[in-house]
mmCIF file of C-alpha atoms in Angstrom:
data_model
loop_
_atom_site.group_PDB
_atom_site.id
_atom_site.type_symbol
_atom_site.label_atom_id
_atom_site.label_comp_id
_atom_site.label_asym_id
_atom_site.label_seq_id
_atom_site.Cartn_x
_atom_site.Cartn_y
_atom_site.Cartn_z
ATOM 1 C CA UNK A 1 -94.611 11.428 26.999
ATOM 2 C CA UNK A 2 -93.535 9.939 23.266
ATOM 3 C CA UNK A 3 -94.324 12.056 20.199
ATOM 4 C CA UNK A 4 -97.934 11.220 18.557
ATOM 5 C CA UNK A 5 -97.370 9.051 15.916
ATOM 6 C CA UNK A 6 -98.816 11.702 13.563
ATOM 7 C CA UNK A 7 -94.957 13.406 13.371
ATOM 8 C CA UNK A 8 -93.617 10.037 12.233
ATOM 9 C CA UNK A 9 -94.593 10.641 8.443
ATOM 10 C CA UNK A 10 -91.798 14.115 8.581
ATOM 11 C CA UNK A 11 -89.377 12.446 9.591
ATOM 12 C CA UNK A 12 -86.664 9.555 8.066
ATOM 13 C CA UNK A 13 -87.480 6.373 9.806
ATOM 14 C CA UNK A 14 -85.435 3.365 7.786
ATOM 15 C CA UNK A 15 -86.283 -0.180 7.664
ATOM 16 C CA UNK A 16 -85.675 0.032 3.760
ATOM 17 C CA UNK A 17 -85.467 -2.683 1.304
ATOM 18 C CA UNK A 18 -82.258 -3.715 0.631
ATOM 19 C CA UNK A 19 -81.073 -2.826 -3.130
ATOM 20 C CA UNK A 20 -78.907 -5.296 -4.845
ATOM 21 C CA UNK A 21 -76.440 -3.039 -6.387
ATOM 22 C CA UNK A 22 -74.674 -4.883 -8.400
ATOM 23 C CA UNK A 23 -77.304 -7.263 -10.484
ATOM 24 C CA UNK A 24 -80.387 -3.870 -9.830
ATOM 25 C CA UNK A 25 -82.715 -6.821 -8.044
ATOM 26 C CA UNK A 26 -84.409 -5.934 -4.750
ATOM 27 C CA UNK A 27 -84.798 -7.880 -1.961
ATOM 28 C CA UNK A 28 -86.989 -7.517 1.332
ATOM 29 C CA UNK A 29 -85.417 -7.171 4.597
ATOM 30 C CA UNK A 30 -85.918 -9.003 7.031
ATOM 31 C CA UNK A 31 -88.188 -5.755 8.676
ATOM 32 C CA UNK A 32 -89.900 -5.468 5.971
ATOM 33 C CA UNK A 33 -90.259 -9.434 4.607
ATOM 34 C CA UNK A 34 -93.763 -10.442 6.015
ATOM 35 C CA UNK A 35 -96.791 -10.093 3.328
ATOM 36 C CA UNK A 36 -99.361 -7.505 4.896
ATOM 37 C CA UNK A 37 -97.584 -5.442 6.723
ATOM 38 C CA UNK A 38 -98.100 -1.440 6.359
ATOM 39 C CA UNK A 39 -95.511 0.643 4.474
ATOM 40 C CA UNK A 40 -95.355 4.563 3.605
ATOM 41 C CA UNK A 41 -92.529 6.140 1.585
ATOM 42 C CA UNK A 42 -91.182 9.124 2.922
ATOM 43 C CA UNK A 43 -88.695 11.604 1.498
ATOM 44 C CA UNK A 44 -86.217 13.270 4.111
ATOM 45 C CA UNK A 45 -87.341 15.910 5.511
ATOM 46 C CA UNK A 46 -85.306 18.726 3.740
ATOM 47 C CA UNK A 47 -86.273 17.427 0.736
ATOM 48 C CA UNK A 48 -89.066 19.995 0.071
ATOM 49 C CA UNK A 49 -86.406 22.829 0.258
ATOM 50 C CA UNK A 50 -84.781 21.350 -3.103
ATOM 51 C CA UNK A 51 -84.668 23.126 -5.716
ATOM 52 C CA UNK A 52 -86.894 20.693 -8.194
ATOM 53 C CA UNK A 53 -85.350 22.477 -11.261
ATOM 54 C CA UNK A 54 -81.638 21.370 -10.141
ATOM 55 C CA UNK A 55 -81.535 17.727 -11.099
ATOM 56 C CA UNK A 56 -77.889 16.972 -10.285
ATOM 57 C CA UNK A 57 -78.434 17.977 -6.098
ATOM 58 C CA UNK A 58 -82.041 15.713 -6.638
ATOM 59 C CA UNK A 59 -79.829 12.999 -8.034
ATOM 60 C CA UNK A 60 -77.623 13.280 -4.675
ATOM 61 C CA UNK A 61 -80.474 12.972 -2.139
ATOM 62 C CA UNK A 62 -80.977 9.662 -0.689
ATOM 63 C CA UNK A 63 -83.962 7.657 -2.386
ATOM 64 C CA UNK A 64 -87.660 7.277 -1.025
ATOM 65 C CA UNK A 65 -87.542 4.825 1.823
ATOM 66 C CA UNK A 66 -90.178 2.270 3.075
ATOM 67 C CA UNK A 67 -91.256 2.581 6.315
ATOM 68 C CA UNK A 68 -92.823 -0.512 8.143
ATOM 69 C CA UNK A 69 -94.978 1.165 10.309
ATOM 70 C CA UNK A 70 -96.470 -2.284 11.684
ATOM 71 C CA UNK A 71 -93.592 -3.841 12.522
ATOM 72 C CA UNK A 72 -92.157 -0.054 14.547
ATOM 73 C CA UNK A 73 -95.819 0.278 16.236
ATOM 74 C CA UNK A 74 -95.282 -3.169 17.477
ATOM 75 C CA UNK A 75 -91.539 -2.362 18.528
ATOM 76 C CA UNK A 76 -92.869 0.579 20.035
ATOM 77 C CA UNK A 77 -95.848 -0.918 22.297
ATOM 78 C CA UNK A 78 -93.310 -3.117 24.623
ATOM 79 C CA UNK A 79 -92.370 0.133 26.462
ATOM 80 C CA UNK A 80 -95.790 1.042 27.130
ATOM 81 C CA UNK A 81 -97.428 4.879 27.269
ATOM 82 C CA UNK A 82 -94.969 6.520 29.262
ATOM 83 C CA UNK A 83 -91.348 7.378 28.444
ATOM 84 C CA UNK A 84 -88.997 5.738 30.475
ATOM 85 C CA UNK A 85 -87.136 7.679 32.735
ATOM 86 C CA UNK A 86 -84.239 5.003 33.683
ATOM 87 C CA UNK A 87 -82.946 2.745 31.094
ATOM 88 C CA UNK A 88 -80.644 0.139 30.731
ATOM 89 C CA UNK A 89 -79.189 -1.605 27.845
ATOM 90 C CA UNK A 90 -77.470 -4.870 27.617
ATOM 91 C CA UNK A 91 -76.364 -4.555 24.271
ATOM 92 C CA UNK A 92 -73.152 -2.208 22.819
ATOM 93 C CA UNK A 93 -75.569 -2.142 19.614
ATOM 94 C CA UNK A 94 -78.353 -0.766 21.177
ATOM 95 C CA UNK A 95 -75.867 1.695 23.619
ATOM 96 C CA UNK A 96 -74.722 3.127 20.371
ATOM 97 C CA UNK A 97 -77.853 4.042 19.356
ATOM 98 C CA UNK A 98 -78.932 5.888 22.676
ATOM 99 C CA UNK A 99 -75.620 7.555 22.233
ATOM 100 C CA UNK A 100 -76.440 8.723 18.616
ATOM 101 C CA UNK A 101 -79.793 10.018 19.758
ATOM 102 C CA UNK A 102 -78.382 11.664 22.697
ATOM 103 C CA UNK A 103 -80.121 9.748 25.069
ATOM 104 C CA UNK A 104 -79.249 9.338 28.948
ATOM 105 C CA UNK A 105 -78.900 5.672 30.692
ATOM 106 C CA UNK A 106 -78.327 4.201 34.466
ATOM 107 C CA UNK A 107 -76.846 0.862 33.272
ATOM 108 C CA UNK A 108 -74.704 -0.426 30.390
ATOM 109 C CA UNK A 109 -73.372 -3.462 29.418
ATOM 110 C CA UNK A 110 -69.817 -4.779 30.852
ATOM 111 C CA UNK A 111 -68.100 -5.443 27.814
ATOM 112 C CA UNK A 112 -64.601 -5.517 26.605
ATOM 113 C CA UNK A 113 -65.712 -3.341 23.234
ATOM 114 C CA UNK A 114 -65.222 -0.151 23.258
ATOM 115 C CA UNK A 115 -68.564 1.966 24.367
ATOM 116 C CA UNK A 116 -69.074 5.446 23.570
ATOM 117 C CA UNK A 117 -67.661 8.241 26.060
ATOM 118 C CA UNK A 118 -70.591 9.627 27.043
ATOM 119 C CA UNK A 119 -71.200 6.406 29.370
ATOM 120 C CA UNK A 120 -67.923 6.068 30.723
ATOM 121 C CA UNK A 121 -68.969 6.667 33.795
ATOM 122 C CA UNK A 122 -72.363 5.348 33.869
ATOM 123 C CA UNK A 123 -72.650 2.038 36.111
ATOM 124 C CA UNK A 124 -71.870 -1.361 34.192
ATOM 125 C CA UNK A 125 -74.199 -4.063 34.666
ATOM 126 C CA UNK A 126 -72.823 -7.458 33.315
ATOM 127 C CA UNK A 127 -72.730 -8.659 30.050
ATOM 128 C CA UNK A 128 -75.611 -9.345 27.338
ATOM 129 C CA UNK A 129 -75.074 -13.234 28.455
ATOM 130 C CA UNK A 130 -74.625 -12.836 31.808
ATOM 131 C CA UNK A 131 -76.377 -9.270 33.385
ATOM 132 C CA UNK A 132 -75.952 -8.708 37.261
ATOM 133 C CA UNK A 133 -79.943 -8.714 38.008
ATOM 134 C CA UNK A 134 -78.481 -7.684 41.248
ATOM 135 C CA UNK A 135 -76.888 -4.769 40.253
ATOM 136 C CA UNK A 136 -79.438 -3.891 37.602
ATOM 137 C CA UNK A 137 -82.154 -4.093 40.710
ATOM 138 C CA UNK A 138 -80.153 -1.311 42.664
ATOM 139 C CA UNK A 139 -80.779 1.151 39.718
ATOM 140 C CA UNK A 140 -84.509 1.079 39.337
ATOM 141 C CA UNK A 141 -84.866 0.749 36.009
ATOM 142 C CA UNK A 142 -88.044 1.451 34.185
ATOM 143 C CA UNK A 143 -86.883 -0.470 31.167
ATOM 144 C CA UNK A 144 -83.906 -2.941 30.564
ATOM 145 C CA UNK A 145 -83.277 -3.080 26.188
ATOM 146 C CA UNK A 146 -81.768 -6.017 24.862
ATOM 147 C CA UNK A 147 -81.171 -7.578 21.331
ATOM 148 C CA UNK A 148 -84.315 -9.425 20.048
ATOM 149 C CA UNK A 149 -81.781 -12.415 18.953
ATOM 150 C CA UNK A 150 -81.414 -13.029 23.060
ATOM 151 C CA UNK A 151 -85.138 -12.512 24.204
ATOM 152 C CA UNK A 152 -86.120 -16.158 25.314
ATOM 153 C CA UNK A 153 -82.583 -16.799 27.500
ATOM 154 C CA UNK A 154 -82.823 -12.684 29.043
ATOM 155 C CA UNK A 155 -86.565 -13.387 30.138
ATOM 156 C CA UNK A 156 -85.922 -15.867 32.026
ATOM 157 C CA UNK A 157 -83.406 -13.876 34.188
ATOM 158 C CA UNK A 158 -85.529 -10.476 34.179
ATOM 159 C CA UNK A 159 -89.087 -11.859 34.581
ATOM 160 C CA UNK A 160 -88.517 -13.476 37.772
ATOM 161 C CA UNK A 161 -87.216 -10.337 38.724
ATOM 162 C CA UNK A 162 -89.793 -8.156 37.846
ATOM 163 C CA UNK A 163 -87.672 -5.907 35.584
ATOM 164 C CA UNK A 164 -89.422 -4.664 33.163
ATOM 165 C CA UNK A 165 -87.782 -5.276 29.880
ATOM 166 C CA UNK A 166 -87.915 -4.173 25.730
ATOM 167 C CA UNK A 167 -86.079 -5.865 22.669
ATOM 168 C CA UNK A 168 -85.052 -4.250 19.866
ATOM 169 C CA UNK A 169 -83.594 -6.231 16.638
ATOM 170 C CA UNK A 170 -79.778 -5.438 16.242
ATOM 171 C CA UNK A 171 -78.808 -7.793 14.103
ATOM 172 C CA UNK A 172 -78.302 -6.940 10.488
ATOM 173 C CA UNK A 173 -77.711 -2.979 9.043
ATOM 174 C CA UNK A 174 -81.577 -2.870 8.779
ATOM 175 C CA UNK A 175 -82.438 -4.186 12.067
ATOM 176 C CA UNK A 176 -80.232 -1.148 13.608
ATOM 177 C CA UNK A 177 -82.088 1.372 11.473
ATOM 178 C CA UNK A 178 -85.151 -0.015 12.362
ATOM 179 C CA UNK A 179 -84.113 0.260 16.024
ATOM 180 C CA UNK A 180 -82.962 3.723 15.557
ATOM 181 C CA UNK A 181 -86.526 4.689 14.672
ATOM 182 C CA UNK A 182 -88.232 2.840 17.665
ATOM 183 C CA UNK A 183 -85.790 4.443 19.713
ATOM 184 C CA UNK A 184 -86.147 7.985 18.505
ATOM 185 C CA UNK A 185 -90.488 7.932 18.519
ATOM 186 C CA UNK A 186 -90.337 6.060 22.524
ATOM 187 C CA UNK A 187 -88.034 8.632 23.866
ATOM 188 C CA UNK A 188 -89.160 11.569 21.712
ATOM 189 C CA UNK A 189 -86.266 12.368 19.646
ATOM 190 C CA UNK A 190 -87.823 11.714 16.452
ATOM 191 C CA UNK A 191 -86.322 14.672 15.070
ATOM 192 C CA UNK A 192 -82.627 13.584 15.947
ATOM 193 C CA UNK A 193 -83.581 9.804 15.150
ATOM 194 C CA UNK A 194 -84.093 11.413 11.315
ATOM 195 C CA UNK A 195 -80.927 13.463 11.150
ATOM 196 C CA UNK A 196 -78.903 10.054 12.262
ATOM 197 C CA UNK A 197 -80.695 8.311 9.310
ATOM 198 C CA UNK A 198 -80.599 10.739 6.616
ATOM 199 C CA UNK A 199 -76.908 11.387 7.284
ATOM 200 C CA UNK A 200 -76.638 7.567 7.532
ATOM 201 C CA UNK A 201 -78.327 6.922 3.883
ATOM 202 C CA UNK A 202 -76.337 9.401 2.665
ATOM 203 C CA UNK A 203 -73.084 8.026 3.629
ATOM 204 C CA UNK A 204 -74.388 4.421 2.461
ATOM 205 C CA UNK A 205 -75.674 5.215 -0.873
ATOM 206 C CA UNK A 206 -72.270 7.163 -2.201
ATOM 207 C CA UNK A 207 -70.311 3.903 -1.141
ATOM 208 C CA UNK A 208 -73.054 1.681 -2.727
ATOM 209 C CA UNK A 209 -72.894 4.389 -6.134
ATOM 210 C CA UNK A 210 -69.227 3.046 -6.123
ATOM 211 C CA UNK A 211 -69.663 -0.630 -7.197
ATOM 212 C CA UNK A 212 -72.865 -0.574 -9.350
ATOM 213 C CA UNK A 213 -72.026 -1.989 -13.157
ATOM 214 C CA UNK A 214 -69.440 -4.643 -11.525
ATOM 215 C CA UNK A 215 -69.854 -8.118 -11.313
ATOM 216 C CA UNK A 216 -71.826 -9.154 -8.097
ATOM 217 C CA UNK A 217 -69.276 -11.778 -6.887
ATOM 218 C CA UNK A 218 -70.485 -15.239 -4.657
ATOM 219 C CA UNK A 219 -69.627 -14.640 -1.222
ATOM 220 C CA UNK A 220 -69.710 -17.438 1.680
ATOM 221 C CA UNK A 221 -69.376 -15.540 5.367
ATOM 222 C CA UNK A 222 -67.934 -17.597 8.409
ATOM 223 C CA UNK A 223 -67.922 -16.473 11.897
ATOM 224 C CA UNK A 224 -66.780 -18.207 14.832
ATOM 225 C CA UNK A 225 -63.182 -19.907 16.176
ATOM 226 C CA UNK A 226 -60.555 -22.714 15.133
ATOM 227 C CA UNK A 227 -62.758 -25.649 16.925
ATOM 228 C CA UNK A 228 -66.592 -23.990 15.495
ATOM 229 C CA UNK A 229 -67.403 -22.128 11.948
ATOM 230 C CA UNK A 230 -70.773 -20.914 11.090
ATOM 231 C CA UNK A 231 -72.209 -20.002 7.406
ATOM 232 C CA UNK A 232 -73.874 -16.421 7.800
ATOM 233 C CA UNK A 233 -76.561 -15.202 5.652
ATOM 234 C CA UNK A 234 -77.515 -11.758 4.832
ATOM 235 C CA UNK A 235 -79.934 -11.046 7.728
ATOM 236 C CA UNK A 236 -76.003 -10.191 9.645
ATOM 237 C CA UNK A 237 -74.063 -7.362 10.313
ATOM 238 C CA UNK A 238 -71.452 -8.411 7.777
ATOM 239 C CA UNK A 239 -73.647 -10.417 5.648
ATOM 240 C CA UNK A 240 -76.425 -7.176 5.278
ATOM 241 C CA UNK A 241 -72.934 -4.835 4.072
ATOM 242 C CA UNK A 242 -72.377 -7.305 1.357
ATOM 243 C CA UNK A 243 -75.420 -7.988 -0.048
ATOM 244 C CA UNK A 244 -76.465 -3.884 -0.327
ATOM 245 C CA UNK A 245 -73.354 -3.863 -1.980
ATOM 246 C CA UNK A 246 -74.075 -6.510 -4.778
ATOM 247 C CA UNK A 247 -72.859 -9.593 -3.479
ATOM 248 C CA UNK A 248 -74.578 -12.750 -3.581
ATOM 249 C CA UNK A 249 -75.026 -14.645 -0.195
ATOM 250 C CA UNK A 250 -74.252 -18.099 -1.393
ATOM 251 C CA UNK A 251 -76.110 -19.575 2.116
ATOM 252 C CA UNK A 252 -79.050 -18.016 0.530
ATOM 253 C CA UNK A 253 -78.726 -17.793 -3.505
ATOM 254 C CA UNK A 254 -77.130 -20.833 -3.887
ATOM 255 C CA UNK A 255 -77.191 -23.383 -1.407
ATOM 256 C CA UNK A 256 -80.983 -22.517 -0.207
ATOM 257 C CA UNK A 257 -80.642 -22.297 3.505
ATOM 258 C CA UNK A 258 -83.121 -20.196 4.931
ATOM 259 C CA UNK A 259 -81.944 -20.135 8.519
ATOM 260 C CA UNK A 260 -79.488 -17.720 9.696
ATOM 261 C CA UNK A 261 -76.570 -19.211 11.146
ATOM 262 C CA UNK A 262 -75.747 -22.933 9.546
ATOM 263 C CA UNK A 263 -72.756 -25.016 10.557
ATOM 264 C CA UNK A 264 -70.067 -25.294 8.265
ATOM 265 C CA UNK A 265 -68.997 -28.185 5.940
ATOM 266 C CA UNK A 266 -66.968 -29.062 3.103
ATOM 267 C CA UNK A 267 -69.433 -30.293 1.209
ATOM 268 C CA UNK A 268 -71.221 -26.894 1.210
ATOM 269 C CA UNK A 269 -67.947 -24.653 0.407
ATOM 270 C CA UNK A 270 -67.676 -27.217 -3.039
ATOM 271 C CA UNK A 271 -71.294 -27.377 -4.069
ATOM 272 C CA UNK A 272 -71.586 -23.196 -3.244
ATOM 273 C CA UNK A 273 -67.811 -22.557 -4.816
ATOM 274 C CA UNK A 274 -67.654 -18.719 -3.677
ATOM 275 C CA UNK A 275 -65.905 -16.155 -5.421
ATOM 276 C CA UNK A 276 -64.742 -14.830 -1.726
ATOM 277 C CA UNK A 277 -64.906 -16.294 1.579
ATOM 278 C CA UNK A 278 -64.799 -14.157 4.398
ATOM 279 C CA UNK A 279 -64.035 -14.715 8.364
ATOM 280 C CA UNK A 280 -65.335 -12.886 11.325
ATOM 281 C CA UNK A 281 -63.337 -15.135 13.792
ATOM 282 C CA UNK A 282 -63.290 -14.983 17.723
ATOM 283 C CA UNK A 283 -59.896 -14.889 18.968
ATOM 284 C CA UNK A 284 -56.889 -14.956 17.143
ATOM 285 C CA UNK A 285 -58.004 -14.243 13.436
ATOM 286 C CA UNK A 286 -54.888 -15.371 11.576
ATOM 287 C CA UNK A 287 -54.872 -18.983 13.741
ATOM 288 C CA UNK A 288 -59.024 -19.643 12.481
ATOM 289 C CA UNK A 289 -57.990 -18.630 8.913
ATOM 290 C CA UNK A 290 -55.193 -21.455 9.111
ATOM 291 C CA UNK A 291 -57.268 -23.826 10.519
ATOM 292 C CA UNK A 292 -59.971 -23.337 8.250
ATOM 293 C CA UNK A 293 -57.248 -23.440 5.027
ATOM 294 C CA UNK A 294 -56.034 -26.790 6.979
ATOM 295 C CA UNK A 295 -59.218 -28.338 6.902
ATOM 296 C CA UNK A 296 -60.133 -27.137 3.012
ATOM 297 C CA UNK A 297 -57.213 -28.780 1.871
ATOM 298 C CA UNK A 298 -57.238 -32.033 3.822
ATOM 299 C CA UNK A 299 -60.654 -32.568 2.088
ATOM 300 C CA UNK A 300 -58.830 -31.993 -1.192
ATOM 301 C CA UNK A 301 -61.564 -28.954 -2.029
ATOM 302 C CA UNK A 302 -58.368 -26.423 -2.408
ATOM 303 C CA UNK A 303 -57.920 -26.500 -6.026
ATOM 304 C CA UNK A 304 -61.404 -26.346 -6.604
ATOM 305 C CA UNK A 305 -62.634 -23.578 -5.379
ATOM 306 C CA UNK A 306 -62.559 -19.933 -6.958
ATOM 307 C CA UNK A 307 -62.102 -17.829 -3.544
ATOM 308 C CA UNK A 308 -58.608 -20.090 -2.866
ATOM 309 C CA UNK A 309 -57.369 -19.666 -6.942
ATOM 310 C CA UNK A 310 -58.181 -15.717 -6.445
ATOM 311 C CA UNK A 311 -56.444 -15.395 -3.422
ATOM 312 C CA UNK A 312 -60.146 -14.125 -1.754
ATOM 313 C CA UNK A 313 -60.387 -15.840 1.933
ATOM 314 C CA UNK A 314 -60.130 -12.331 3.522
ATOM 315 C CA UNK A 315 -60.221 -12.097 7.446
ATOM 316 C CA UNK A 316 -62.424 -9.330 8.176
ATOM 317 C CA UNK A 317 -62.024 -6.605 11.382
ATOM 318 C CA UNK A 318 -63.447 -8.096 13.923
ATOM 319 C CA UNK A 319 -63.561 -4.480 15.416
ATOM 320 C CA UNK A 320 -65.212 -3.747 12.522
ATOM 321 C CA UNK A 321 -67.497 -6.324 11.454
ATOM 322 C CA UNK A 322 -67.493 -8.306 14.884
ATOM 323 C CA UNK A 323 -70.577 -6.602 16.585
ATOM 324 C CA UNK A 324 -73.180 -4.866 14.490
ATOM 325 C CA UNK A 325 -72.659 -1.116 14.391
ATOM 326 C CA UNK A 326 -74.674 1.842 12.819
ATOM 327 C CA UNK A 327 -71.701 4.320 13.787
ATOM 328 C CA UNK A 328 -68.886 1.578 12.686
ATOM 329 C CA UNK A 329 -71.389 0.740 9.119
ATOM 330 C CA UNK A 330 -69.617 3.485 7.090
ATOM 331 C CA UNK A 331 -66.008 2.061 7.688
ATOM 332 C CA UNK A 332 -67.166 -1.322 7.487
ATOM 333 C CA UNK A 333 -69.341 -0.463 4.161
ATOM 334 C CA UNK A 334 -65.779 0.796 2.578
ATOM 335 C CA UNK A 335 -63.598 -2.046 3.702
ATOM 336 C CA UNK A 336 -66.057 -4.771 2.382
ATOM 337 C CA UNK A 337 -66.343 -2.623 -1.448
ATOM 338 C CA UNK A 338 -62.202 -2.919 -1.536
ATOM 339 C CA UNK A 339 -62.339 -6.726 -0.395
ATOM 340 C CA UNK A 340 -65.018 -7.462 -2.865
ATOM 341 C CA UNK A 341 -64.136 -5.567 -5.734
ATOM 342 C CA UNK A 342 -60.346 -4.730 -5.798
#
């Protein structure tokens, strides 16, 4: 059986506001963006072993964090009472996190990332798109996890089925903290679920320390291949490292888009004019960028914009930035600080 939900205000659960480091404005995330919903601030949990007279270790520890406790309570209530015995996840994301946690699993996904080694001999189960409901019935599986972003297309493969199933958001950097949290009350590793976190925050705030007082550049994201480009916003993976790092989401600040994903256009690229324009591209990475630098300069928007005159289209890792990643965050959090502000 879980933990009572009376432990949860000990421990480090994160679905924190994002802090705009560069400009010192906050802005929601998207766990924590709905008016009404329940928050606590918590400090970690070695926090009341500081020495309160020693202001330079205080100044080191990672700030109070808002806790959505609606939003994990709801998470929380699609597994039910009872701890499942036999998972499966359909997601590397979410496999990460049962790794971090130290959590056991039947089924993973079939995937051609690179999962962690304590499942390397756990039975694969097709991918997040495409799962084997065959092979996933032959394990018994008290609960199958995957993304919230796929719930509508993987319910109508599982339901049928009569697999029992729980999704978790793995988007954006907040999503997977969020997730971490669910993760560590269902299966009762709460305790572990706050060490992962706190060492986490740590880790994020010294990078984040590094670019405060510099100009928060304009930043467009594109993901996709040569024949399809999408505009991200900051509720990404890629787009979530760059805004807690000061940069402004151009999809969002200046064009106005509120969705997500938006396809690209030339018109958009001109009226946004980013500072930087990055590229999380399927594939081959070098023939998108190409593509995309042949199409910018057949519309004659080349000379124009500030990300082409600074040398800043930057393809990004895809191994890095290509599938959202708590463990992969600190690497990725470093590479975008030296794209955006070197």
């Amino acid at each position: 059986m879980r933990h009572g939900a009376w432990k949860f205000a000990f421990i480090v659960l994160i679905a924190l506001s994002l802090v705009a480091c560069g400009s010192g404005n906050q802005t929601s995330s998207p766990a924590d963006s709905s008016s009404g919903q329940q928050e606590t601030a918590t400090q970690p949990a070695e926090s009341s072993s500081t020495n309160p007279n020693n202001s330079k270790e205080s100044e080191q520890k990672p700030p109070a964090v808002q806790v959505d406790e609606t939003k994990l309570q709801e998470l929380a209530a699609q597994f039910g009472e009872t701890t499942p015995a036999k998972s499966i996840t359909l997601s590397v994301s979410i496999t990460e996190l049962f790794d971090a946690l130290g959590l056991e699993l039947v089924g993973v996904p079939t995937t051609k990332s690179e999962l962690p080694a304590a499942y390397a001999q756990v039975q694969r189960v097709g991918s997040s798109h495409q799962p084997d409901l065959e092979q996933i019935a032959k394990l018994t599986p008290n609960m199958v996890l995957a993304p919230a972003s796929i719930k509508d297309s993987i319910d109508k493969m599982l339901k049928p089925a009569n697999l029992p199933a729980a999704y978790l958001p793995a988007d954006s950097l907040d999503e997977l903290k969020l997730s971490t949290a669910v993760l560590g009350r269902v299966y009762g590793k709460e305790d572990k679920a706050a060490e992962v976190l706190e060492s986490f925050a740590k880790q994020e705030n010294e990078i984040m320390e590094t670019t405060k007082g510099k100009e928060s550049p304009k930043v467009m994201i594109l993901f996709g291949s040569a024949e399809s480009l999408m505009v991200m916003n900051e509720n990404t993976f890629a787009g979530s490292i760059a805004h807690n790092l000061g940069a402004a989401n151009v999809l969002s600040d200046v064009l106005k888009q509120s969705e997500t994903y938006v396809p690209l256009n030339m018109e958009s690229i001109v009226t946004a004019n980013p500072d930087v324009i990055l590229l999380v591209a399927h594939g081959d990475p070098a023939a998108v960028a190409q593509k995309f630098e042949e199409d910018v300069k057949k519309n004659g928007a080349w000379e124009k914009l500030s990300a082409f005159k600074n040398g800043k289209l930057k393809t990004l890792d895809y191994n890095l930035f290509g599938i959202a990643s708590l463990v992969k965050a600190p690497d990725a959090y470093k590479e975008m600080a030296n794209i955006l502000y070197n």
